[in-house]
Amino acid sequence: MIQTRQSPARSQVAIIGAGPAGLTLAHILHHHGIDSVVIERRDRAYVERRLRAGVLEQGTVDLFRALGVSARLDREGLVHHGINLQFSGERHRIALSDLTGGRAITIYGQHEVVKDLIAARLANDGPIWFDADDVSLHDLTSDKPRVHFRRDGRAHELHCDFVAGCDGSHGVSRSAVPTAERRTFERTYPFSWLGILAAVPPSLGEVIYAHHERGFALHSMRGPQVTRLYVQCGPDDGLDSWPDERVWLELKTRLSTTDGWTVQEGAVIEKSITALRSFVMEPMQYGQLFLAGDAAHVVPPTGAKGMNLAVADARVLGDALAQWYRAGDRSLLAEYSSTCLRRVWRAEHFSWFMTSMLHRFPDGDAFQQKLQLSQLRYVCTSTAAATSLAENYVGLEHV
Ligand code: APR
Ligand code: PHB
């Protein structure tokens, strides 16, 4: 258990959750001289090991550089200037950087981001309270909100000016907003992703998104010796129905091209299944509670937007709180939700678009498949369509 200070009874901002949203916000606030406490349900080892996606937009990398937390990311992150779309056994490259004035993406696991942000936070002597149970939020519509939690078998109370709900899609912050004060928008997809981490060098230097009649597959990586791969699977599939041999067979079938290229097999280090879901809660604010990241919205991973949206929210919230503490000006805070939701809905659309174009829908017919293939061909042959995909993928500067 990691604890950097004794429990303060008061902090300017209480941040619930030590994921990318909460930790990035803590760093931005520190940068502005605003103190915060991060309250996290899990232990440090758990959050540092939790395997998630790994594509950082240019703007996300730029922010980490500005915050001085990018040393390892700059050393170990893999900068990619293109991605590949595959269909009908052929590969087509989308030249991201050429199409977006030189912008690029960086492949770097989310848990590596979390490790770096935690290490830098502790080095700044910033408190992170791991192992906090039964977190609950109180008096959110007053100017003196409080956070209750249990830790080491004792009850704690933290007084603050603001609460940042950064506790992901299963946290408590979202449900602290009365149902009459929020609206939710949701779509579930009739499939999941089975993801593996394999001890084998990537079979290609860039990410591949593959459309195949048996279902979607994705080739990505985590370093020169580690490949990250996904196959579309059934929504109710369990890991026991996916032994390694079946995973490799499907990966090879779906990712091979007609010119004989295929993926290299290696030892499976990790295997997990993720459901695909789109979700947005509006507004992203209630009284002095501000939601950021997965606490407010979820995207299917096909657009690689989840972590980037979480970081973008943290930036907007950090700047708005800075303006309040510096000048007593609440205008950016008042606009927080609408500012974030513009980017959120763009990412929701892009993620839905990529998901719809690339997956096999169990209830889909031949007509739908023809439409998918036509869209893929259009994106790969029209500079206008490719540019639209590329600018969304690397991340829009202004939304
Ligand atoms: N109390 C305290 N902490 C909590 C609670 C709770 N009741 N519930 C959840 N948490 C913690 C989780 O353990 C986790 O560490 O909140 C953190 C939320 O982090 P993330 O789930 O990573 O969410 P976020 O920071 O918004 O980042 C979004 O994560 O799931 C991916 O695809 C998603 O890439 C996106 C990113
Ligand atoms: C990953 O590398 O884990 C990854 C890449 C692209 C995606 C999703 C996940 O769209």
Short mmCIF file of C-alpha atoms and ligand atoms in Angstrom, two decimals:
data_model
loop_
_atom_site.label_atom_id
_atom_site.label_comp_id
_atom_site.label_asym_id
_atom_site.label_seq_id
_atom_site.Cartn_x
_atom_site.Cartn_y
_atom_site.Cartn_z
CA MET A 1 0.00 0.00 0.00
CA ILE A 2 1.35 3.38 -1.01
CA GLN A 3 0.63 6.51 0.92
CA THR A 4 2.64 9.66 0.58
CA ARG A 5 1.21 11.77 3.37
CA GLN A 6 -1.10 11.56 6.30
CA SER A 7 -4.73 11.89 5.30
CA PRO A 8 -5.40 15.61 4.81
CA ALA A 9 -8.83 16.62 6.08
CA ARG A 10 -9.06 19.19 3.34
CA SER A 11 -7.93 19.67 -0.23
CA GLN A 12 -8.94 22.10 -2.95
CA VAL A 13 -9.92 19.30 -5.33
CA ALA A 14 -10.85 15.68 -4.51
CA ILE A 15 -10.13 13.43 -7.48
CA ILE A 16 -11.89 10.06 -7.46
CA GLY A 17 -9.95 7.45 -9.48
CA ALA A 18 -6.28 7.00 -10.45
CA GLY A 19 -6.75 6.25 -14.15
CA PRO A 20 -5.54 8.46 -17.02
CA ALA A 21 -8.27 11.08 -16.36
CA GLY A 22 -7.68 11.46 -12.60
CA LEU A 23 -3.89 11.32 -12.72
CA THR A 24 -3.59 13.73 -15.65
CA LEU A 25 -5.89 16.17 -13.84
CA ALA A 26 -3.78 15.91 -10.67
CA HIS A 27 -0.67 16.86 -12.69
CA ILE A 28 -2.37 19.79 -14.44
CA LEU A 29 -3.63 21.13 -11.10
CA HIS A 30 -0.17 20.73 -9.55
CA HIS A 31 1.26 22.66 -12.50
CA HIS A 32 -1.14 25.53 -11.61
CA GLY A 33 -0.33 25.37 -7.89
CA ILE A 34 -3.70 23.83 -6.94
CA ASP A 35 -3.64 20.98 -4.43
CA SER A 36 -5.60 17.79 -4.89
CA VAL A 37 -5.96 14.32 -3.40
CA VAL A 38 -6.43 11.27 -5.63
CA ILE A 39 -8.63 8.61 -4.02
CA GLU A 40 -8.37 5.18 -5.68
CA ARG A 41 -10.26 1.99 -4.85
CA ARG A 42 -7.54 -0.45 -5.99
CA ASP A 43 -3.93 -0.88 -4.94
CA ARG A 44 -1.01 0.56 -6.87
CA ALA A 45 0.14 -2.76 -8.36
CA TYR A 46 -3.36 -3.45 -9.67
CA VAL A 47 -3.79 -0.15 -11.52
CA GLU A 48 -0.25 -0.36 -12.90
CA ARG A 49 -0.86 -3.84 -14.31
CA ARG A 50 -4.35 -3.36 -15.75
CA LEU A 51 -3.96 -3.95 -19.48
CA ARG A 52 -5.87 -1.56 -21.72
CA ALA A 53 -5.58 0.03 -25.17
CA GLY A 54 -2.45 1.82 -26.28
CA VAL A 55 -2.83 4.52 -28.94
CA LEU A 56 -1.95 8.10 -27.94
CA GLU A 57 -3.05 10.97 -30.12
CA GLN A 58 -0.56 13.70 -30.94
CA GLY A 59 -2.36 16.12 -28.57
CA THR A 60 -2.15 13.61 -25.69
CA VAL A 61 1.61 13.20 -26.17
CA ASP A 62 2.04 16.99 -26.44
CA LEU A 63 0.21 17.48 -23.12
CA PHE A 64 2.34 14.86 -21.33
CA ARG A 65 5.45 16.62 -22.65
CA ALA A 66 4.20 19.99 -21.39
CA LEU A 67 3.55 18.42 -17.97
CA GLY A 68 7.08 16.98 -17.88
CA VAL A 69 5.92 13.34 -17.59
CA SER A 70 6.95 12.05 -21.01
CA ALA A 71 10.59 10.92 -20.54
CA ARG A 72 9.86 7.17 -20.83
CA LEU A 73 7.09 7.71 -23.37
CA ASP A 74 9.56 9.64 -25.56
CA ARG A 75 12.10 6.81 -25.18
CA GLU A 76 9.88 3.76 -25.52
CA GLY A 77 6.74 4.93 -27.35
CA LEU A 78 6.47 3.82 -30.97
CA VAL A 79 5.65 6.76 -33.25
CA HIS A 80 3.50 5.64 -36.18
CA HIS A 81 2.81 7.68 -39.29
CA GLY A 82 0.18 5.40 -40.78
CA ILE A 83 -2.35 2.63 -40.17
CA ASN A 84 -3.57 -0.15 -42.44
CA LEU A 85 -7.08 -1.15 -43.40
CA GLN A 86 -7.47 -4.65 -44.76
CA PHE A 87 -10.40 -6.17 -46.66
CA SER A 88 -10.93 -8.75 -49.40
CA GLY A 89 -7.44 -10.06 -48.58
CA GLU A 90 -5.72 -6.78 -49.53
CA ARG A 91 -3.95 -4.19 -47.39
CA HIS A 92 -4.33 -0.44 -47.88
CA ARG A 93 -2.26 2.10 -45.97
CA ILE A 94 -3.77 5.32 -44.64
CA ALA A 95 -0.85 7.77 -44.50
CA LEU A 96 -1.89 9.58 -41.31
CA SER A 97 0.97 12.07 -41.19
CA ASP A 98 0.92 12.95 -44.90
CA LEU A 99 -2.82 13.59 -44.67
CA THR A 100 -2.75 15.65 -41.46
CA GLY A 101 0.18 18.02 -41.88
CA GLY A 102 2.66 15.78 -40.07
CA ARG A 103 0.62 14.64 -37.06
CA ALA A 104 1.24 11.12 -35.79
CA ILE A 105 0.09 8.62 -33.17
CA THR A 106 2.23 6.94 -30.52
CA ILE A 107 1.79 3.33 -29.45
CA TYR A 108 2.32 3.12 -25.68
CA GLY A 109 0.21 1.00 -23.32
CA GLN A 110 -2.28 2.79 -21.09
CA HIS A 111 -0.88 1.04 -18.03
CA GLU A 112 2.56 2.44 -18.90
CA VAL A 113 0.99 5.92 -18.98
CA VAL A 114 -0.57 5.21 -15.57
CA LYS A 115 2.79 4.00 -14.17
CA ASP A 116 4.55 7.16 -15.38
CA LEU A 117 1.86 9.46 -14.02
CA ILE A 118 1.86 7.74 -10.62
CA ALA A 119 5.66 7.84 -10.35
CA ALA A 120 5.76 11.54 -11.25
CA ARG A 121 2.90 12.32 -8.86
CA LEU A 122 4.65 10.62 -5.94
CA ALA A 123 7.93 12.32 -6.87
CA ASN A 124 6.06 15.67 -6.58
CA ASP A 125 4.93 14.58 -3.12
CA GLY A 126 1.34 14.56 -4.36
CA PRO A 127 -1.04 12.33 -2.40
CA ILE A 128 -2.63 9.26 -3.96
CA TRP A 129 -4.81 7.27 -1.58
CA PHE A 130 -4.90 3.71 -2.84
CA ASP A 131 -7.12 1.00 -1.31
CA ALA A 132 -9.97 3.41 -0.53
CA ASP A 133 -13.26 1.56 0.03
CA ASP A 134 -16.85 2.75 0.06
CA VAL A 135 -16.20 6.15 -1.48
CA SER A 136 -19.30 8.36 -1.31
CA LEU A 137 -19.87 11.98 -2.32
CA HIS A 138 -21.85 14.49 -0.24
CA ASP A 139 -23.18 18.08 -0.41
CA LEU A 140 -22.27 18.35 -4.08
CA THR A 141 -24.58 21.30 -4.65
CA SER A 142 -23.06 23.30 -1.79
CA ASP A 143 -19.70 25.08 -1.97
CA LYS A 144 -18.37 22.68 0.67
CA PRO A 145 -18.63 19.19 -0.78
CA ARG A 146 -17.27 16.23 1.17
CA VAL A 147 -15.94 12.80 0.24
CA HIS A 148 -16.29 9.87 2.62
CA PHE A 149 -14.30 6.66 2.31
CA ARG A 150 -12.85 3.84 4.38
CA ARG A 151 -9.20 2.99 4.49
CA ASP A 152 -7.20 0.78 6.86
CA GLY A 153 -10.50 -0.08 8.52
CA ARG A 154 -11.15 3.56 9.44
CA ALA A 155 -13.69 6.07 8.15
CA HIS A 156 -12.24 9.22 6.54
CA GLU A 157 -13.82 12.50 5.54
CA LEU A 158 -12.24 14.89 3.05
CA HIS A 159 -13.51 18.46 2.69
CA CYS A 160 -12.93 20.12 -0.68
CA ASP A 161 -14.09 22.86 -3.05
CA PHE A 162 -14.64 20.57 -6.04
CA VAL A 163 -14.93 16.85 -6.73
CA ALA A 164 -13.57 15.41 -9.99
CA GLY A 165 -15.32 12.12 -10.78
CA CYS A 166 -12.65 10.22 -12.70
CA ASP A 167 -13.60 6.73 -11.51
CA GLY A 168 -14.34 5.10 -14.83
CA SER A 169 -17.45 3.36 -16.10
CA HIS A 170 -18.08 1.37 -12.89
CA GLY A 171 -17.37 4.15 -10.40
CA VAL A 172 -19.63 5.91 -7.90
CA SER A 173 -19.43 9.47 -9.27
CA ARG A 174 -21.84 8.98 -12.13
CA SER A 175 -24.54 7.65 -9.83
CA ALA A 176 -24.03 10.60 -7.43
CA VAL A 177 -25.89 12.68 -10.04
CA PRO A 178 -29.66 12.36 -9.43
CA THR A 179 -31.40 10.62 -12.33
CA ALA A 180 -33.64 13.65 -12.91
CA GLU A 181 -30.50 15.75 -13.51
CA ARG A 182 -28.90 13.57 -16.18
CA ARG A 183 -29.62 12.04 -19.53
CA THR A 184 -27.85 9.00 -20.91
CA PHE A 185 -27.33 7.83 -24.47
CA GLU A 186 -26.26 4.26 -25.09
CA ARG A 187 -25.58 1.64 -27.71
CA THR A 188 -24.35 -1.89 -27.16
CA TYR A 189 -22.87 -3.96 -29.95
CA PRO A 190 -23.64 -7.65 -30.55
CA PHE A 191 -19.98 -8.70 -30.22
CA SER A 192 -16.89 -8.42 -27.99
CA TRP A 193 -13.13 -8.38 -28.54
CA LEU A 194 -10.86 -11.13 -27.37
CA GLY A 195 -7.42 -9.55 -26.90
CA ILE A 196 -4.06 -11.25 -26.45
CA LEU A 197 -0.56 -10.08 -25.70
CA ALA A 198 1.96 -12.34 -27.42
CA ALA A 199 5.72 -12.69 -26.92
CA VAL A 200 6.62 -12.28 -30.59
CA PRO A 201 7.87 -9.33 -32.63
CA PRO A 202 5.08 -7.50 -34.49
CA SER A 203 4.46 -9.04 -37.92
CA LEU A 204 4.21 -5.57 -39.47
CA GLY A 205 5.53 -2.20 -38.28
CA GLU A 206 2.07 -0.59 -38.12
CA VAL A 207 -1.45 -1.23 -36.83
CA ILE A 208 -3.76 -3.30 -39.08
CA TYR A 209 -7.58 -3.15 -38.90
CA ALA A 210 -8.97 -6.16 -40.81
CA HIS A 211 -12.49 -6.66 -42.15
CA HIS A 212 -13.19 -10.35 -42.78
CA GLU A 213 -16.30 -12.42 -43.37
CA ARG A 214 -15.49 -14.37 -40.18
CA GLY A 215 -15.29 -11.11 -38.22
CA PHE A 216 -12.96 -8.23 -37.38
CA ALA A 217 -9.31 -8.65 -36.34
CA LEU A 218 -6.67 -6.13 -35.22
CA HIS A 219 -2.88 -6.28 -35.19
CA SER A 220 -1.08 -3.86 -32.87
CA MET A 221 2.01 -3.96 -30.67
CA ARG A 222 3.59 -2.94 -27.38
CA GLY A 223 7.26 -2.96 -28.33
CA PRO A 224 9.80 -4.63 -30.60
CA GLN A 225 9.23 -8.03 -28.96
CA VAL A 226 5.53 -7.85 -28.03
CA THR A 227 2.49 -8.05 -30.29
CA ARG A 228 -1.05 -7.02 -29.24
CA LEU A 229 -3.82 -8.74 -31.20
CA TYR A 230 -7.62 -8.80 -31.07
CA VAL A 231 -10.34 -10.91 -32.71
CA GLN A 232 -14.05 -10.18 -32.74
CA CYS A 233 -15.87 -12.80 -30.68
CA GLY A 234 -19.41 -13.46 -29.49
CA PRO A 235 -20.89 -11.12 -26.83
CA ASP A 236 -21.30 -13.99 -24.36
CA ASP A 237 -18.07 -15.87 -25.13
CA GLY A 238 -15.90 -16.84 -22.17
CA LEU A 239 -12.14 -17.34 -22.20
CA ASP A 240 -12.60 -21.12 -21.95
CA SER A 241 -14.15 -21.18 -25.44
CA TRP A 242 -11.01 -19.50 -26.81
CA PRO A 243 -7.98 -21.77 -26.31
CA ASP A 244 -4.76 -20.36 -27.81
CA GLU A 245 -4.97 -22.60 -30.92
CA ARG A 246 -8.40 -21.21 -31.78
CA VAL A 247 -7.23 -17.61 -31.25
CA TRP A 248 -4.25 -18.08 -33.60
CA LEU A 249 -6.35 -19.88 -36.20
CA GLU A 250 -8.85 -17.01 -36.31
CA LEU A 251 -6.11 -14.36 -36.28
CA LYS A 252 -4.31 -16.03 -39.16
CA THR A 253 -7.50 -16.54 -41.15
CA ARG A 254 -8.70 -12.96 -40.67
CA LEU A 255 -5.36 -11.14 -40.97
CA SER A 256 -3.68 -13.06 -43.83
CA THR A 257 -3.49 -11.34 -47.20
CA THR A 258 -3.79 -12.99 -50.61
CA ASP A 259 -0.08 -12.39 -51.30
CA GLY A 260 0.83 -14.93 -48.59
CA TRP A 261 1.53 -12.56 -45.64
CA THR A 262 0.36 -13.80 -42.25
CA VAL A 263 0.84 -13.11 -38.52
CA GLN A 264 3.63 -14.73 -36.55
CA GLU A 265 2.64 -16.84 -33.54
CA GLY A 266 4.19 -16.54 -30.09
CA ALA A 267 3.54 -17.46 -26.48
CA VAL A 268 0.33 -15.90 -25.19
CA ILE A 269 1.21 -13.75 -22.15
CA GLU A 270 -2.26 -12.38 -21.45
CA LYS A 271 -5.78 -13.00 -22.70
CA SER A 272 -9.00 -11.11 -21.93
CA ILE A 273 -12.41 -10.26 -23.36
CA THR A 274 -13.85 -6.73 -23.63
CA ALA A 275 -17.45 -5.87 -24.48
CA LEU A 276 -18.05 -3.05 -26.96
CA ARG A 277 -20.26 -0.20 -25.85
CA SER A 278 -21.02 3.44 -26.62
CA PHE A 279 -22.30 5.55 -23.72
CA VAL A 280 -22.60 9.25 -22.91
CA MET A 281 -24.01 10.99 -19.86
CA GLU A 282 -25.10 14.62 -20.15
CA PRO A 283 -24.30 17.01 -18.65
CA MET A 284 -20.87 16.04 -17.32
CA GLN A 285 -21.40 18.22 -14.26
CA TYR A 286 -23.65 18.40 -11.20
CA GLY A 287 -23.06 21.21 -8.69
CA GLN A 288 -19.39 21.06 -7.69
CA LEU A 289 -18.95 17.56 -9.19
CA PHE A 290 -17.28 17.37 -12.61
CA LEU A 291 -17.08 14.02 -14.41
CA ALA A 292 -14.13 13.19 -16.67
CA GLY A 293 -13.21 10.20 -18.82
CA ASP A 294 -15.04 6.87 -18.72
CA ALA A 295 -17.12 8.09 -15.76
CA ALA A 296 -19.02 10.24 -18.26
CA HIS A 297 -18.60 8.43 -21.58
CA VAL A 298 -17.49 5.15 -23.08
CA VAL A 299 -16.45 4.42 -26.67
CA PRO A 300 -15.86 1.08 -28.37
CA PRO A 301 -12.08 0.61 -28.78
CA THR A 302 -12.17 0.52 -32.61
CA GLY A 303 -11.39 4.23 -32.87
CA ALA A 304 -8.66 4.13 -30.17
CA LYS A 305 -10.20 7.15 -28.45
CA GLY A 306 -10.94 6.13 -24.81
CA MET A 307 -7.70 7.21 -23.13
CA ASN A 308 -7.38 10.29 -25.34
CA LEU A 309 -10.87 11.51 -24.43
CA ALA A 310 -10.10 11.00 -20.73
CA VAL A 311 -6.95 13.12 -21.06
CA ALA A 312 -8.78 15.78 -23.12
CA ASP A 313 -11.46 16.12 -20.39
CA ALA A 314 -8.76 16.44 -17.73
CA ARG A 315 -7.14 19.25 -19.69
CA VAL A 316 -10.40 21.20 -20.05
CA LEU A 317 -11.24 20.72 -16.36
CA GLY A 318 -7.72 21.56 -15.20
CA ASP A 319 -7.71 24.82 -17.17
CA ALA A 320 -11.21 25.74 -15.97
CA LEU A 321 -10.29 25.17 -12.31
CA ALA A 322 -7.09 27.16 -12.80
CA GLN A 323 -9.09 30.10 -14.12
CA TRP A 324 -11.40 29.88 -11.08
CA TYR A 325 -8.58 29.79 -8.53
CA ARG A 326 -6.50 32.41 -10.32
CA ALA A 327 -9.19 34.96 -11.17
CA GLY A 328 -12.38 33.89 -9.40
CA ASP A 329 -13.84 33.49 -12.90
CA ARG A 330 -16.29 30.59 -13.24
CA SER A 331 -16.97 30.94 -16.98
CA LEU A 332 -14.77 28.03 -18.14
CA LEU A 333 -16.23 25.82 -15.41
CA ALA A 334 -19.75 26.75 -16.56
CA GLU A 335 -18.80 25.71 -20.10
CA TYR A 336 -16.96 22.54 -19.03
CA SER A 337 -19.66 20.07 -20.00
CA SER A 338 -20.55 21.61 -23.36
CA THR A 339 -16.87 22.07 -24.27
CA CYS A 340 -16.07 18.41 -23.53
CA LEU A 341 -19.23 17.04 -25.12
CA ARG A 342 -18.32 18.47 -28.52
CA ARG A 343 -15.15 16.33 -28.59
CA VAL A 344 -16.94 13.41 -26.93
CA TRP A 345 -19.65 13.22 -29.59
CA ARG A 346 -17.12 13.53 -32.41
CA ALA A 347 -15.23 10.58 -30.89
CA GLU A 348 -18.48 8.68 -30.32
CA HIS A 349 -19.34 9.09 -33.99
CA PHE A 350 -15.86 8.14 -35.21
CA SER A 351 -15.73 5.07 -32.94
CA TRP A 352 -19.21 3.97 -34.07
CA PHE A 353 -18.21 4.57 -37.71
CA MET A 354 -15.05 2.43 -37.43
CA THR A 355 -16.94 -0.26 -35.50
CA SER A 356 -19.79 -0.37 -38.02
CA MET A 357 -17.46 -0.46 -41.01
CA LEU A 358 -15.21 -3.24 -39.76
CA HIS A 359 -17.24 -5.82 -37.80
CA ARG A 360 -19.41 -8.72 -38.82
CA PHE A 361 -22.89 -8.07 -37.44
CA PRO A 362 -24.64 -11.36 -36.53
CA ASP A 363 -27.94 -10.02 -37.87
CA GLY A 364 -26.27 -8.31 -40.84
CA ASP A 365 -27.13 -9.42 -44.35
CA ALA A 366 -25.24 -9.43 -47.65
CA PHE A 367 -26.45 -5.89 -48.33
CA GLN A 368 -24.78 -4.58 -45.19
CA GLN A 369 -21.55 -6.36 -46.04
CA LYS A 370 -21.54 -4.80 -49.51
CA LEU A 371 -22.01 -1.37 -47.92
CA GLN A 372 -19.07 -1.98 -45.56
CA LEU A 373 -16.81 -3.01 -48.43
CA SER A 374 -17.87 -0.02 -50.49
CA GLN A 375 -17.11 2.32 -47.56
CA LEU A 376 -13.71 0.69 -47.01
CA ARG A 377 -12.84 1.00 -50.69
CA TYR A 378 -13.93 4.65 -50.66
CA VAL A 379 -11.78 5.45 -47.62
CA CYS A 380 -8.78 3.78 -49.25
CA THR A 381 -9.14 5.39 -52.69
CA SER A 382 -10.47 8.89 -52.03
CA THR A 383 -8.03 11.41 -50.55
CA ALA A 384 -10.98 13.33 -49.09
CA ALA A 385 -12.36 10.24 -47.30
CA ALA A 386 -8.90 9.10 -46.16
CA THR A 387 -8.16 12.59 -44.79
CA SER A 388 -11.40 12.56 -42.82
CA LEU A 389 -10.47 9.22 -41.24
CA ALA A 390 -6.88 10.33 -40.62
CA GLU A 391 -7.73 13.63 -38.92
CA ASN A 392 -10.17 11.88 -36.60
CA TYR A 393 -7.68 9.11 -35.85
CA VAL A 394 -4.75 11.37 -34.95
CA GLY A 395 -7.16 13.60 -33.01
CA LEU A 396 -8.80 16.86 -34.00
CA GLU A 397 -7.16 19.97 -32.57
CA HIS A 398 -10.38 21.97 -32.56
CA VAL A 399 -13.79 20.35 -32.30
N1 APR B 1 -13.66 4.71 -5.77
C1 APR B 1 -12.39 5.05 -6.11
N2 APR B 1 -11.83 4.71 -7.29
C2 APR B 1 -12.57 4.01 -8.16
C3 APR B 1 -13.91 3.64 -7.87
C4 APR B 1 -14.45 4.02 -6.63
N3 APR B 1 -15.69 3.69 -6.28
N4 APR B 1 -14.40 2.96 -8.93
C5 APR B 1 -13.42 2.90 -9.84
N5 APR B 1 -12.31 3.53 -9.39
C6 APR B 1 -11.02 3.69 -10.06
C7 APR B 1 -10.60 2.49 -10.90
O1 APR B 1 -10.00 1.47 -10.10
C8 APR B 1 -9.65 3.11 -11.88
O2 APR B 1 -8.31 3.10 -11.42
O3 APR B 1 -11.10 4.75 -10.99
C9 APR B 1 -10.12 4.55 -12.01
C10 APR B 1 -10.76 4.84 -13.37
O4 APR B 1 -9.78 4.70 -14.35
P1 APR B 1 -10.13 4.23 -15.85
O5 APR B 1 -11.14 3.14 -15.82
O6 APR B 1 -8.84 3.97 -16.53
O7 APR B 1 -10.89 5.51 -16.47
P2 APR B 1 -10.32 6.87 -17.08
O8 APR B 1 -9.25 7.46 -16.23
O9 APR B 1 -11.54 7.65 -17.40
O10 APR B 1 -9.60 6.43 -18.41
C11 APR B 1 -10.34 5.99 -19.55
O11 APR B 1 -9.63 3.74 -19.50
O12 APR B 1 -11.12 1.93 -19.65
C12 APR B 1 -10.22 2.71 -20.31
O13 APR B 1 -11.04 2.63 -22.52
C13 APR B 1 -10.90 3.41 -21.40
O14 APR B 1 -8.89 4.06 -22.33
C14 APR B 1 -9.99 4.54 -21.58
C15 APR B 1 -9.55 4.93 -20.23
C1 PHB B 2 -4.04 -1.48 -28.97
O1 PHB B 2 -2.88 -1.37 -29.37
O2 PHB B 2 -4.33 -2.06 -27.91
C2 PHB B 2 -5.15 -0.92 -29.81
C3 PHB B 2 -4.85 -0.33 -31.02
C4 PHB B 2 -5.89 0.21 -31.78
C5 PHB B 2 -7.18 0.14 -31.32
C6 PHB B 2 -7.48 -0.46 -30.10
C7 PHB B 2 -6.45 -0.99 -29.35
O3 PHB B 2 -8.20 0.66 -32.06
#
